[in-house]
CSV table of C-alpha atoms in Angstrom, one decimal:
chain,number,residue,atom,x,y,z
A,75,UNK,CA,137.7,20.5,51.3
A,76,UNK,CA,135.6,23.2,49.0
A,77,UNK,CA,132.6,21.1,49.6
A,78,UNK,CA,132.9,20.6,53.4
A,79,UNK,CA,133.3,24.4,53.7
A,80,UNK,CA,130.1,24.6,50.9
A,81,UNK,CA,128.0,22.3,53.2
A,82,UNK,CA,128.8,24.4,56.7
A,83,UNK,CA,128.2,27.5,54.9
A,84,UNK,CA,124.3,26.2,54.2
A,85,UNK,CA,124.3,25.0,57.5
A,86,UNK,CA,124.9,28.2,58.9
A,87,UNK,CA,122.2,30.2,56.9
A,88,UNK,CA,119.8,27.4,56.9
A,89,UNK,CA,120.6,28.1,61.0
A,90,UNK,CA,120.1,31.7,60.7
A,91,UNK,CA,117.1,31.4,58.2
A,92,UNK,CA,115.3,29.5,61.0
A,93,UNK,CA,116.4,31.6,63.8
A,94,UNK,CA,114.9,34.7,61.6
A,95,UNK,CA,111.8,32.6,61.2
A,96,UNK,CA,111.6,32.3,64.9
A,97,UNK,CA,111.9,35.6,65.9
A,98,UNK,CA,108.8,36.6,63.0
A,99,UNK,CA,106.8,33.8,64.9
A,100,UNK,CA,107.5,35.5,68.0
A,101,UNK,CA,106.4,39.0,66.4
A,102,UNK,CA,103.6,37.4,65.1
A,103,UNK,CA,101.9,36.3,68.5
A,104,UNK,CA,102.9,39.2,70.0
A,105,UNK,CA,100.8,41.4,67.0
A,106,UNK,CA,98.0,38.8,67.8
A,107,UNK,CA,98.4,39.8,71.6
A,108,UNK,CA,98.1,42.9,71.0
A,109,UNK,CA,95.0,42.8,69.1
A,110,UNK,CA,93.3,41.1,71.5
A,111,UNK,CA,94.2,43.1,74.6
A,112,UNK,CA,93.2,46.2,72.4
A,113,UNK,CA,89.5,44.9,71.4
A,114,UNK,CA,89.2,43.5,74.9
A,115,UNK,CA,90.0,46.8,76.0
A,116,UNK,CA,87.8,48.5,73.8
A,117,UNK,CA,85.2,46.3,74.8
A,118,UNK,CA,85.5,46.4,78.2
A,119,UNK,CA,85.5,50.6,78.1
A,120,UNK,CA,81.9,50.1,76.9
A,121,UNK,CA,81.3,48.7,80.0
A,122,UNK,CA,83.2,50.8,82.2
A,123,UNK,CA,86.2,48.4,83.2
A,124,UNK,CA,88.8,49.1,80.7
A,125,UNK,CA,92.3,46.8,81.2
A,126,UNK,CA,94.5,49.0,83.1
A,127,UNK,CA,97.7,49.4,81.4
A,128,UNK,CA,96.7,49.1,78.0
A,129,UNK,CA,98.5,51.5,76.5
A,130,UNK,CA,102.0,51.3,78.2
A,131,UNK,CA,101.6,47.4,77.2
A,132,UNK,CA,100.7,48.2,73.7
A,133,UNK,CA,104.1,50.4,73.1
A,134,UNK,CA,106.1,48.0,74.8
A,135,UNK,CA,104.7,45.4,72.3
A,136,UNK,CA,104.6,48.1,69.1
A,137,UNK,CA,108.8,47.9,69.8
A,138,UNK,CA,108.8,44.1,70.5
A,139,UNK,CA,106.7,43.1,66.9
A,140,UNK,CA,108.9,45.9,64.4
A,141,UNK,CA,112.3,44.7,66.7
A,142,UNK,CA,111.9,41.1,66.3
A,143,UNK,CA,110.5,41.3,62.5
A,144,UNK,CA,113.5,43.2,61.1
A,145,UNK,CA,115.4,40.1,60.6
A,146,UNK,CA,113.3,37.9,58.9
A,147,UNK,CA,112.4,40.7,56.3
A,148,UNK,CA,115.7,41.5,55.5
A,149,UNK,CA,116.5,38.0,55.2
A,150,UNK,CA,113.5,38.1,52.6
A,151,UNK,CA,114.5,41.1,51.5
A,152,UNK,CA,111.1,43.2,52.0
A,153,UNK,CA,112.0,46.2,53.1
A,154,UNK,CA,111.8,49.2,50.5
A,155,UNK,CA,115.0,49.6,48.6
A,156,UNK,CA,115.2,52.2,45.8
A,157,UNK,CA,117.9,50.8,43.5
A,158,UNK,CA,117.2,52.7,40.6
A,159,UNK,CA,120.5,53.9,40.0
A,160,UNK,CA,122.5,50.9,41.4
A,161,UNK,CA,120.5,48.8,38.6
A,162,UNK,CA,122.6,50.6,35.9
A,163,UNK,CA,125.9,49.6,37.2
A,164,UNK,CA,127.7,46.7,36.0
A,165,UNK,CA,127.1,43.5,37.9
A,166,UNK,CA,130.5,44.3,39.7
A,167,UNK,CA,130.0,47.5,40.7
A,168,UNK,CA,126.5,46.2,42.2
A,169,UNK,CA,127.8,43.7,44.1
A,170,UNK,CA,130.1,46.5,46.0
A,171,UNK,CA,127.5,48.6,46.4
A,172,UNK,CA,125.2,46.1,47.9
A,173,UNK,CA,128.4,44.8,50.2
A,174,UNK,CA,129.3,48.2,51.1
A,175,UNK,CA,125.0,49.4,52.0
A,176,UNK,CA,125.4,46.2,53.9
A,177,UNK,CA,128.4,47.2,56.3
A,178,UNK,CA,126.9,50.3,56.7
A,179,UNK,CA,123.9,48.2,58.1
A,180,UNK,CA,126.1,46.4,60.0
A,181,UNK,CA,127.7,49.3,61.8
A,182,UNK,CA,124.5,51.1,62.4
A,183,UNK,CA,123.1,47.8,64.1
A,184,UNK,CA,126.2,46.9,65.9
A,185,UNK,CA,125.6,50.7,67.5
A,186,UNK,CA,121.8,50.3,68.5
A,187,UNK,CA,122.2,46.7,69.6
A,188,UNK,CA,125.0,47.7,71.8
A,189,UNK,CA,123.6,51.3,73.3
A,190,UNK,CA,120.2,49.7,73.9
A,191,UNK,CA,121.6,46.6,76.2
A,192,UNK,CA,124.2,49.0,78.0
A,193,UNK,CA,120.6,51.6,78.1
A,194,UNK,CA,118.6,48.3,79.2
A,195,UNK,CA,121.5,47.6,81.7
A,196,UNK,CA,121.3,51.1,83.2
A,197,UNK,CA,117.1,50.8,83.4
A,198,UNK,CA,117.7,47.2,85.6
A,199,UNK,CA,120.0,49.1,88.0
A,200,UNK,CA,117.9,51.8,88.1
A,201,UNK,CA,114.9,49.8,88.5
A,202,UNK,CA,112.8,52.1,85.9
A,203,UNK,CA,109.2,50.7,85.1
A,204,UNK,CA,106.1,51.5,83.1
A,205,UNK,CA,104.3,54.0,85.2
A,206,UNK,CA,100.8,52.1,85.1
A,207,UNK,CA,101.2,48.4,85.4
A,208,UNK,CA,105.3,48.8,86.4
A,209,UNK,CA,106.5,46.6,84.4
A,210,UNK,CA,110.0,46.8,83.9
A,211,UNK,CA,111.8,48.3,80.7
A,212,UNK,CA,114.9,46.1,80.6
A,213,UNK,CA,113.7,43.1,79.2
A,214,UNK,CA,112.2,44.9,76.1
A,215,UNK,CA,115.1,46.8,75.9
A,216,UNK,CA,117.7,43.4,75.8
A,217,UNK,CA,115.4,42.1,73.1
A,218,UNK,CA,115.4,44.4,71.1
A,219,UNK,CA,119.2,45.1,71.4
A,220,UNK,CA,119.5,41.5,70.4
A,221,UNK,CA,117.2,41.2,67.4
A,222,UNK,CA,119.6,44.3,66.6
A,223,UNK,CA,122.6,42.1,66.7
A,224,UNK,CA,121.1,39.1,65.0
A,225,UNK,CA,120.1,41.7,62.2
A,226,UNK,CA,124.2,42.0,61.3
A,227,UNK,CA,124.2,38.0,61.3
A,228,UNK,CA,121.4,38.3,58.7
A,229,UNK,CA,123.7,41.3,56.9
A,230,UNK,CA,126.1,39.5,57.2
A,231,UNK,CA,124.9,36.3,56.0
A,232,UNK,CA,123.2,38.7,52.7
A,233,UNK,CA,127.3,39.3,52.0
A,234,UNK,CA,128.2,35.7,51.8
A,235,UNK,CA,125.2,35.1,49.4
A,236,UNK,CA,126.5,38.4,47.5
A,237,UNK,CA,130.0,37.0,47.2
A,238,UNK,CA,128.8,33.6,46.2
A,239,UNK,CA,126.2,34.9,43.5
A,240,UNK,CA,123.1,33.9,45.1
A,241,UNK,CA,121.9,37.4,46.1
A,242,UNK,CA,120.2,38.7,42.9
């Protein structure tokens, strides 16, 4: 029974491991994208036909690449953590102080997630887009509300590897 509960569990992050991978490859062309649009655009101003739109497209890609990226570096664990202090606590106490930084994640995602898809759902109905090339916000906005709420599957998933000693 242990092991059949073992072998989902590694299913499950294996599943969310490449679902984090996914999103980075997504964040990755999107960050090539970008680069090209911006040297085609700055070629193309030499020659007095820069690509309308540029910069609108750029921001809306700025929030796509750091949005669908979280993920996969937390799952890697490459954001900057300062855990001076937490390293002189007994393993114990770092464990709950890991767990507990981790709901705190979880709530703060579950809030952005949320308000940005209701925010996204208000920008649909309102039919807001980008001034220049009018595209519309709400598709950026649902992304990145999701890659919010994938972020507490990847917390979340940090907390089983916590409990089962595989964090540190």
């Amino acid at each position: 029974k242990n092991k059949l509960f073992e072998g989902a569990m590694q299913k499950l992050l294996g599943a969310v491991h490449k679902i984090c991978k996914g999103l980075n490859v997504i964040a990755a062309v999107m960050l090539a994208f970008m680069i090209l649009l911006t040297v085609a655009d700055v070629i193309l101003r030499s020659a007095r036909a820069p690509i309308v739109g540029t910069y609108e497209i750029v921001g809306l890609l700025c929030a796509i690449i750091i949005s669908f990226a979280i993920p996969f570096t937390t799952w890697k664990r490459g954001h900057i953590r300062v855990d001076f202090f937490v390293e002189m606590l007994s393993p114990m106490a770092r464990k709950i102080v890991n767990v507990a930084a981790k709901c705190l994640g979880i709530a703060l995602f579950v809030l952005i997630g949320w308000n940005l898809i209701v925010f996204g759902i208000d920008l649909a109905k309102a039919g807001e887009v980008t001034p220049t090339r009018h595209i519309p916000f709400y598709p950026v906005l649902y992304g990145i509300g999701v890659c919010c709420l994938f972020e507490c599957v990847v917390l979340l998933s940090d907390i089983v590897k916590i409990v089962r000693g595989e964090y540190e």
